[in-house]
Coordinates of N, CA and C in Angstrom, one line a residue:
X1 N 132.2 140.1 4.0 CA 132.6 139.2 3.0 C 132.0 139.6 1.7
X2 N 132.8 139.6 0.7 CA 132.7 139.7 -0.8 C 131.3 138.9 -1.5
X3 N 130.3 139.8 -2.2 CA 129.3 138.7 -2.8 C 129.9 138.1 -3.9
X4 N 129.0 137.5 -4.9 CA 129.6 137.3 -6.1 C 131.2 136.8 -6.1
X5 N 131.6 136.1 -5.4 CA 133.0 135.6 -5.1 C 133.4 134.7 -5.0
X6 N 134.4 133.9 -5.4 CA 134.3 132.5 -5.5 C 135.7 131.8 -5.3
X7 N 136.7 131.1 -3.9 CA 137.4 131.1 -3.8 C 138.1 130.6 -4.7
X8 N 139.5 130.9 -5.4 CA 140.2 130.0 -6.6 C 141.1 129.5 -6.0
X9 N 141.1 128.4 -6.2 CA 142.1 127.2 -5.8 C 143.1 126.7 -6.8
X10 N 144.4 127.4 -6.3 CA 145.4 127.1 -7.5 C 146.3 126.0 -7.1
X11 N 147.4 125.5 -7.6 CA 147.5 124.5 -7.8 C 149.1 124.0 -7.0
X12 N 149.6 125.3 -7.0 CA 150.5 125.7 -6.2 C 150.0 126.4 -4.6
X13 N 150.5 125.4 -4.1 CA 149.7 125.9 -2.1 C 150.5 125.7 -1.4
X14 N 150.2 126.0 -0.4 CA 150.7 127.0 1.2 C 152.4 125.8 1.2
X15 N 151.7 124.3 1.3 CA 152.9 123.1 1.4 C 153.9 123.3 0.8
X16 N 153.4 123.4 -0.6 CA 154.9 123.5 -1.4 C 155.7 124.7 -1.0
X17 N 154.9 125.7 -0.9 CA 155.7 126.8 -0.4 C 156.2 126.7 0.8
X18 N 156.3 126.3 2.1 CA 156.7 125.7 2.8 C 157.9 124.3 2.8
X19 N 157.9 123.9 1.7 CA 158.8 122.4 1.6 C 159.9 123.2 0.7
X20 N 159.7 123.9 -0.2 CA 160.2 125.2 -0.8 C 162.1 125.9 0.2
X21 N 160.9 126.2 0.9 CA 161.5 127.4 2.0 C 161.9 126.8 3.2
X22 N 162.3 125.3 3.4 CA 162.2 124.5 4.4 C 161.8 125.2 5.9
X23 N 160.7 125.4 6.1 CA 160.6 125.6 7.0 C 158.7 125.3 7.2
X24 N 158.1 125.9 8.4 CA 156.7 125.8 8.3 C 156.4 127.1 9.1
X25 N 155.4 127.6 7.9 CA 155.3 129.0 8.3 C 154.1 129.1 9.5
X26 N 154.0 130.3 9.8 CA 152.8 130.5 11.2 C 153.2 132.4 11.2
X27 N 152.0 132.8 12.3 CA 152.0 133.6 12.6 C 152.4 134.3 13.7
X28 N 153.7 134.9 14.3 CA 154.3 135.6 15.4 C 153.4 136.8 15.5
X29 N 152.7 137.0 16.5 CA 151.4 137.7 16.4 C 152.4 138.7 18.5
X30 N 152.7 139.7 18.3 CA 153.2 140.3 19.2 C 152.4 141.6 19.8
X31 N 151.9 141.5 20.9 CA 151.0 142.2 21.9 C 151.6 143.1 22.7
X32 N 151.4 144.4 23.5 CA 151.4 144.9 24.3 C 151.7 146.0 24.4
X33 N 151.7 147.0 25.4 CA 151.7 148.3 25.4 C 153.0 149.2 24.7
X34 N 152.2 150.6 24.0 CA 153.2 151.3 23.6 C 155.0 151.6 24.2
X35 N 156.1 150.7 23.9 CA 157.3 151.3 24.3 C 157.3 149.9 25.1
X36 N 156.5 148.7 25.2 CA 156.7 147.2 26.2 C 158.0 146.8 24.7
X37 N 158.3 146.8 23.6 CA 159.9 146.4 22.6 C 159.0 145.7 22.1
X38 N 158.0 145.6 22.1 CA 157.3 144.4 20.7 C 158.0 144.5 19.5
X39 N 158.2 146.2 19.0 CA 158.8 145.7 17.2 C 160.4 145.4 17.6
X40 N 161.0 145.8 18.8 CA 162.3 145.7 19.0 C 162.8 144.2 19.0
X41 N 161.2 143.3 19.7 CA 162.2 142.1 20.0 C 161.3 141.4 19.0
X42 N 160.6 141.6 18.3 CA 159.9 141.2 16.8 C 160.9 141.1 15.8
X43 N 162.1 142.7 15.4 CA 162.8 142.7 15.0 C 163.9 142.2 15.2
X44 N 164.6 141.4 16.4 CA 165.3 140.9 17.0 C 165.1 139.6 16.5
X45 N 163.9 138.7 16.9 CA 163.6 137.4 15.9 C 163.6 137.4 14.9
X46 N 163.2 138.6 13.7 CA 163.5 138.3 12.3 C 165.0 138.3 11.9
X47 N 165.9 139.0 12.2 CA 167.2 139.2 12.4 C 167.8 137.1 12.7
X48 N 167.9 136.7 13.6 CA 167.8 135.6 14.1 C 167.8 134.4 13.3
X49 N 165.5 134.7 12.6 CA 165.9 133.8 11.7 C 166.0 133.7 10.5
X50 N 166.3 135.0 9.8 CA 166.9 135.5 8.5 C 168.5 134.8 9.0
X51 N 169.3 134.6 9.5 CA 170.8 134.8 10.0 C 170.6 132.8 9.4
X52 N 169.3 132.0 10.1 CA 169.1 130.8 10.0 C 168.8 130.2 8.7
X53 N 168.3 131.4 7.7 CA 168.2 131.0 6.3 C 166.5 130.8 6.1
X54 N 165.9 131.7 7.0 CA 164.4 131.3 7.0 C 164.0 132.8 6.3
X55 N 162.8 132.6 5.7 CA 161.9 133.8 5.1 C 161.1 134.0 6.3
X56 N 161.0 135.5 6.6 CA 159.8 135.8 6.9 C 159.8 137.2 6.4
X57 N 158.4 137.8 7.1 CA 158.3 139.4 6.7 C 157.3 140.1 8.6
X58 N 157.8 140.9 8.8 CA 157.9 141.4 9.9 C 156.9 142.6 9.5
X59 N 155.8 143.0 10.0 CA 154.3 144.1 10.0 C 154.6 144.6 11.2
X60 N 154.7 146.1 11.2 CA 155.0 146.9 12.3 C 153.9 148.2 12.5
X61 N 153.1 148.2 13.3 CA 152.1 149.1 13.3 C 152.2 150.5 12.9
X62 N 153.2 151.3 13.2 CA 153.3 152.2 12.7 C 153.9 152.2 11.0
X63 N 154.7 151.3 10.4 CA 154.5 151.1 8.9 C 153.8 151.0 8.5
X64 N 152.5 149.9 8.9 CA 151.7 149.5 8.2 C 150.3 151.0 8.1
X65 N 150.3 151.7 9.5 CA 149.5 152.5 9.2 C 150.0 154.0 8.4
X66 N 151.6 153.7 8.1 CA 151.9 154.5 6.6 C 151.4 154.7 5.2
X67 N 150.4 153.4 5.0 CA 150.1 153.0 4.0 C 148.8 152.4 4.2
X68 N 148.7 151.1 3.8 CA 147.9 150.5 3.5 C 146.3 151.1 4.9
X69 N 147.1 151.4 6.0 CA 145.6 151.4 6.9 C 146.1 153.4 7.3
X70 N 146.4 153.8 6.4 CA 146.3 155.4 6.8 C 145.2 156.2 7.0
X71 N 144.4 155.7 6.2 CA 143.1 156.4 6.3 C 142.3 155.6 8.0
X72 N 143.0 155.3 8.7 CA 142.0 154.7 10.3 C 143.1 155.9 11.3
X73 N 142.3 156.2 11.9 CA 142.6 156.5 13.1 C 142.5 156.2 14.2
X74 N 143.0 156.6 15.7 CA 142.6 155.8 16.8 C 141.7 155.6 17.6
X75 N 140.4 155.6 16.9 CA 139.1 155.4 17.9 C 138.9 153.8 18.2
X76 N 138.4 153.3 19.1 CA 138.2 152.1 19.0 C 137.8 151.4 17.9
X77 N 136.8 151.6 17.6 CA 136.8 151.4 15.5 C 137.3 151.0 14.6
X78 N 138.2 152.4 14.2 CA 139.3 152.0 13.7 C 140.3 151.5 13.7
X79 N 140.7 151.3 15.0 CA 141.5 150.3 16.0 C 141.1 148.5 15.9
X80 N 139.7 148.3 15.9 CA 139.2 147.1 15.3 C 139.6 146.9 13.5
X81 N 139.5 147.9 12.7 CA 139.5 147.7 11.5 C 140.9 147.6 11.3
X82 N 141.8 148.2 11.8 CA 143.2 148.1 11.9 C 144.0 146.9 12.1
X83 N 143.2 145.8 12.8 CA 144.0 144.7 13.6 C 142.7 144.1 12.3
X84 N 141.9 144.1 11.5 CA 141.2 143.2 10.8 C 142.1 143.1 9.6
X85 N 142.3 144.2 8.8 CA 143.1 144.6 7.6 C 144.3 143.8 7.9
X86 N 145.3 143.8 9.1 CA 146.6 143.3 9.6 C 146.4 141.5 9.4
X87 N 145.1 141.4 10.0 CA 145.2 139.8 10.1 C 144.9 139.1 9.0
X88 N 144.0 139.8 7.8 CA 143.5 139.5 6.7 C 145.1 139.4 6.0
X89 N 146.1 140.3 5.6 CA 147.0 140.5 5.2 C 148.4 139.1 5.9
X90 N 148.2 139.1 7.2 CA 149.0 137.9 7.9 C 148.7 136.9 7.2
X91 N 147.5 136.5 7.2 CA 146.6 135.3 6.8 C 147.5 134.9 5.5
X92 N 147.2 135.7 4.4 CA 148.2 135.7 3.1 C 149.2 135.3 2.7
X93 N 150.5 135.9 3.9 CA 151.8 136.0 4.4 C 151.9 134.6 4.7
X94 N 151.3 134.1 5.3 CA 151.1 132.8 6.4 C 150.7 131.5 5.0
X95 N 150.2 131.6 4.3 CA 150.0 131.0 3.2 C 151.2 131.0 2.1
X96 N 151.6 132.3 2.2 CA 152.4 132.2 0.9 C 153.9 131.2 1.7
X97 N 153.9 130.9 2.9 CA 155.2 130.1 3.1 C 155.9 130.7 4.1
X98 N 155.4 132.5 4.8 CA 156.5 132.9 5.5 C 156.3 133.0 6.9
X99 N 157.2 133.1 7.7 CA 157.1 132.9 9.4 C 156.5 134.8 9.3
X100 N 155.6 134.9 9.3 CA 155.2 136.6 9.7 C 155.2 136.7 11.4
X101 N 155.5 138.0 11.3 CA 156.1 138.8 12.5 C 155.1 139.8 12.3
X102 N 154.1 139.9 13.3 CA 153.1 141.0 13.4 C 153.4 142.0 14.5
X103 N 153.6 143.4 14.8 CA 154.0 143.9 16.0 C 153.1 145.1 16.4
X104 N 152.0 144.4 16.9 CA 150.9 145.5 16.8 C 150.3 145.9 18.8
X105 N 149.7 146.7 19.5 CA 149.2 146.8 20.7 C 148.2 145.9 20.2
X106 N 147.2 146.1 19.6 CA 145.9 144.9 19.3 C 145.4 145.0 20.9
X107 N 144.8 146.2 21.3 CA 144.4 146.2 22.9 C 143.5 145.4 22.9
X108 N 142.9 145.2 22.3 CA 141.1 144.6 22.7 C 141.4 142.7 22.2
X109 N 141.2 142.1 23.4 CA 140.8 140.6 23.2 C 140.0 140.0 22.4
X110 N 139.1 140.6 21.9 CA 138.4 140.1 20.6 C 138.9 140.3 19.6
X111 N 139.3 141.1 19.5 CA 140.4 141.4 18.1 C 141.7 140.2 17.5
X112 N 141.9 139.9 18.7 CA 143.1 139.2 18.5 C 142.6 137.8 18.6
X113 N 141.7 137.5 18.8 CA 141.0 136.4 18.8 C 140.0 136.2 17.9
X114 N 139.8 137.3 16.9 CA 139.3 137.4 15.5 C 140.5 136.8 14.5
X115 N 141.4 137.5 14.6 CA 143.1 136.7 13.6 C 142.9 135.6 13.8
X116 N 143.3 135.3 15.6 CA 143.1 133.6 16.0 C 142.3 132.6 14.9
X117 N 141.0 133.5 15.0 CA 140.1 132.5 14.0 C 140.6 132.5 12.2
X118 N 140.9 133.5 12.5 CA 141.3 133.5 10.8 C 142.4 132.4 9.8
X119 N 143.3 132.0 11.3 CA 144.7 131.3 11.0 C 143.9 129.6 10.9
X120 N 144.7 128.6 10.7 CA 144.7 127.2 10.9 C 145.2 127.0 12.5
X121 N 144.5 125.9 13.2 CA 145.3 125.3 14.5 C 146.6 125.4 14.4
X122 N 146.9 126.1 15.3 CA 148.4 126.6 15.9 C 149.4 127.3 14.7
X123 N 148.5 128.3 14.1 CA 149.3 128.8 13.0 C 149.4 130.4 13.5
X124 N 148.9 130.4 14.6 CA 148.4 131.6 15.2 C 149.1 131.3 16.4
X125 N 150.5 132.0 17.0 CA 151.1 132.3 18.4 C 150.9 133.5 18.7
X126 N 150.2 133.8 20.0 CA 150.4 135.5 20.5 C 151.3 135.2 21.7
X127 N 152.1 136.4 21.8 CA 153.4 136.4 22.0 C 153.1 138.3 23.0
X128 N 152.9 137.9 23.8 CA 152.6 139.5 25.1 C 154.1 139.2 25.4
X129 N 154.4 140.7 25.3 CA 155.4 141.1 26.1 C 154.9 142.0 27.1
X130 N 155.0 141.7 27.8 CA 154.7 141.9 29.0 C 155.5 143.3 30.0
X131 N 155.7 144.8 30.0 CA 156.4 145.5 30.9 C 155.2 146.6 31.2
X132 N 155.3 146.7 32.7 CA 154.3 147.5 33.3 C 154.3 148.7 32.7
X133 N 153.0 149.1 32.6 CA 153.1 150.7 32.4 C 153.9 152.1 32.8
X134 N 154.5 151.9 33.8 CA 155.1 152.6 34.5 C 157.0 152.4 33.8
X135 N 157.3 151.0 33.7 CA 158.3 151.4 32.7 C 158.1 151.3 31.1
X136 N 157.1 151.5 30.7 CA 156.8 151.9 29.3 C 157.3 153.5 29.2
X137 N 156.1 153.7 30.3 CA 156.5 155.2 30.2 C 157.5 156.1 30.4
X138 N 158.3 155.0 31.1 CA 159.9 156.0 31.3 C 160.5 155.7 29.7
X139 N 160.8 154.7 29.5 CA 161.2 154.4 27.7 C 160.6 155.3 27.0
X140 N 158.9 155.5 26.7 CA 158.5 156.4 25.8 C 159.5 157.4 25.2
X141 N 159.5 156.2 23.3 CA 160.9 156.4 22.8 C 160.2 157.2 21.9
X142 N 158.7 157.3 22.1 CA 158.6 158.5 20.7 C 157.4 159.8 21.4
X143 N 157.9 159.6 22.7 CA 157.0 160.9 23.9 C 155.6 161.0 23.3
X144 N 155.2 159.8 23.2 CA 153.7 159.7 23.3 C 153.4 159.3 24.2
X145 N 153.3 159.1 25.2 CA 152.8 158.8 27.4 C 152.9 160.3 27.1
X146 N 153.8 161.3 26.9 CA 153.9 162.2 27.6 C 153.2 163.4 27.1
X147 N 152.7 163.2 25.8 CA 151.7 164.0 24.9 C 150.2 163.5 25.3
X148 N 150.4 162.3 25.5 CA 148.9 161.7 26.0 C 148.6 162.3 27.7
X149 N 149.4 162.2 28.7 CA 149.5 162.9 29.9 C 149.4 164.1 29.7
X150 N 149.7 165.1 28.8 CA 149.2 166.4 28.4 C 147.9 166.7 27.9
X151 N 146.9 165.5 27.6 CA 146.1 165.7 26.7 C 146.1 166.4 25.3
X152 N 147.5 165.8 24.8 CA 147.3 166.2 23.1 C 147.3 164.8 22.6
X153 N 147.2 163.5 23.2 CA 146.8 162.9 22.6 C 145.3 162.0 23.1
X154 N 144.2 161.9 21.6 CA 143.1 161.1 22.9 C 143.2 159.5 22.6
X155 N 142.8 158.6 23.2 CA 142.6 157.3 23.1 C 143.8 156.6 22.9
X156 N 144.9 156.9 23.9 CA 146.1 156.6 24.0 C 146.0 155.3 24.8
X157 N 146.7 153.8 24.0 CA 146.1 152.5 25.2 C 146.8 153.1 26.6
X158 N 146.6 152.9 27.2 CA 146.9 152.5 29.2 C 146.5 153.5 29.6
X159 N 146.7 154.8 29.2 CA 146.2 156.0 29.6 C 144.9 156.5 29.8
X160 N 144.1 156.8 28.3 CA 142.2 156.6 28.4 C 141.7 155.8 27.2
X161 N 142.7 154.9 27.2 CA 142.1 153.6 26.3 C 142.8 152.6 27.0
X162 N 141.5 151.5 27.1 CA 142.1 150.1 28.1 C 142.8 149.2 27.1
X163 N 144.0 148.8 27.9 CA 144.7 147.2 27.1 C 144.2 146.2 27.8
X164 N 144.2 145.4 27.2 CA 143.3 143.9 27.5 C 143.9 142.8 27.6
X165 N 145.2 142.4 28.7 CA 146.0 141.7 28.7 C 145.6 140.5 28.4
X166 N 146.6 139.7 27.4 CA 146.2 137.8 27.0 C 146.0 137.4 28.3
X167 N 145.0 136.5 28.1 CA 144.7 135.5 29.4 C 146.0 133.8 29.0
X168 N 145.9 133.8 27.8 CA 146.3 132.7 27.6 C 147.3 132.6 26.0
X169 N 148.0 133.5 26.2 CA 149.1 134.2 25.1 C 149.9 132.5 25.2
X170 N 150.6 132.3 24.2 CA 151.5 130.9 23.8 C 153.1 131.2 24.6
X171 N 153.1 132.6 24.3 CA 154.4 133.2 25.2 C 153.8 134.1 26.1
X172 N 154.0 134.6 26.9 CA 154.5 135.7 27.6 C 155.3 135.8 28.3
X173 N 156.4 136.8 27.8 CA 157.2 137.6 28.1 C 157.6 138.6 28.7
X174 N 158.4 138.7 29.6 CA 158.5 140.0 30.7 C 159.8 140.8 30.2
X175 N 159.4 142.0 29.6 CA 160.6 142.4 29.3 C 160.0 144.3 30.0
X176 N 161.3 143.7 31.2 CA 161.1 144.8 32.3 C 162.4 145.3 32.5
X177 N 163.1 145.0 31.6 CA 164.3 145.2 31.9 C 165.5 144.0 32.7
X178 N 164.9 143.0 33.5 CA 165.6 142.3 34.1 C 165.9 141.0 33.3
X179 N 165.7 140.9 31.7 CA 166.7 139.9 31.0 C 166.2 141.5 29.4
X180 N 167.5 141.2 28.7 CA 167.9 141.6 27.3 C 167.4 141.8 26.5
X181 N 166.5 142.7 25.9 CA 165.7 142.2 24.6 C 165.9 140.9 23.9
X182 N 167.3 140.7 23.4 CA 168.4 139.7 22.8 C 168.1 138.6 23.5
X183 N 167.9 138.2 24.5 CA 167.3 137.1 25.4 C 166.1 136.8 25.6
X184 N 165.1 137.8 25.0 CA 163.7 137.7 25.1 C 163.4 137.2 23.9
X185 N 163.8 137.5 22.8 CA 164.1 137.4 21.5 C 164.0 136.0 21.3
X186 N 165.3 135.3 22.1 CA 166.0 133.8 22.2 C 165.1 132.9 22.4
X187 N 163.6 133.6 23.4 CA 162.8 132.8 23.9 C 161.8 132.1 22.7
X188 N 161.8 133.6 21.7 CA 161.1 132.8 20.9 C 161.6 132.2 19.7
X189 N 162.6 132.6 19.2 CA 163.3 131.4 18.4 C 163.6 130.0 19.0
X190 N 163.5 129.9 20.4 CA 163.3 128.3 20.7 C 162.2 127.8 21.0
X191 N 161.0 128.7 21.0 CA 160.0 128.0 20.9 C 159.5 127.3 19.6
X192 N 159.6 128.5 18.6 CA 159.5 127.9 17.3 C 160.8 126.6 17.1
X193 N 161.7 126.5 17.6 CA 162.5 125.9 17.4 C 161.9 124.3 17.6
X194 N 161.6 124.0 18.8 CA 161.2 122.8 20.0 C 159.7 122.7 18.9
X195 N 159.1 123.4 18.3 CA 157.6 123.3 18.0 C 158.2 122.5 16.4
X196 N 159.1 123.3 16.3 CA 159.7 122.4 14.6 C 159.3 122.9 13.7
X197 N 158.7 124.4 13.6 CA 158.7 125.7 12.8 C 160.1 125.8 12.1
X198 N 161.1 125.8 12.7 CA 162.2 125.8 11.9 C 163.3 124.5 12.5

């Protein structure tokens, strides 16, 4: 934390922006192994509820470490500072009024339960999609399993870096192939739906 700092409280807040944008914003926080469709079916909900008239903005791990987190690489470390920078940045998103879509692995349980704390009560949903490793690896849509199984890549999650599956994720989702991305998708626009997010 910042010394010498002093939060400014402006006059226009998170509500209005929210009553604004009819809807109530939160955080779609999406977990799980490289090639399990998290940005697919991330991108599939924003699609959805852009189509419903709702704002949000969708954070995709490999975008975001185009930029703003380029300088981290993947040691556990940087891997923690990566998912800190993401949730500091949600947090923002989440304030300014929009349903954010985060699509990150976030392997380590503390991590993700660091954002948790960062959000308001239930402003924070993690959302595991859930497909075994074995069909990750046949998908591997950008032949990283198969560079990591060669050892040109190190600290690859499932491979010789552990994932740390949610114990108690708001969703989880199995997307193994035996329902649609499009139908996984569905699951969570009705949950926000039934919750009255939109």
């Amino acid at each position: 934390m910042s010394d010498n700092t002093v939060w400014h409280a402006h006059r226009i807040c998170r509500h209005h922006r929210e009553n604004l944008n009819g809807q109530r914003s939160c955080l779609l926080w999406f977990t799980g192994l490289s090639g399990s469709g998290k940005s697919t079916i991330a991108g599939l909900v924003e699609e959805r509820l852009h189509a419903l008239g709702k704002l949000t903005y969708l954070l995709d791990g490999d975008n975001v470490r185009k930029g703003m987190n380029g300088d981290l690489g993947f040691s556990d470390a940087d891997r923690i500072e990566n998912i800190r920078r993401i949730g500091e940045m949600s947090k923002l998103f989440v304030d300014a009024g929009l349903i954010t879509l985060s699509a990150f692995i976030s392997p380590f349980r503390s991590e993700r339960a660091a954002v948790r704390e960062l959000m308001k009560e239930g402003d924070f949903i993690e959302v595991f999609i859930d497909a075994p490793l074995d069909t990750c690896e046949t998908r591997d849509p950008k032949g990283l399993y198969q560079r990591a199984r060669n050892g040109e890549i190190k600290n690859f999650t499932g491979i010789d870096s552990p994932y740390e599956v949610p114990e108690s994720a708001e969703l989880h989702l199995v997307n193994d192939g035996s329902a649609t991305p499009a139908e996984v998708a569905g699951a969570v626009v009705e949950y926000l739906r039934e919750r009255k997010f939109i």
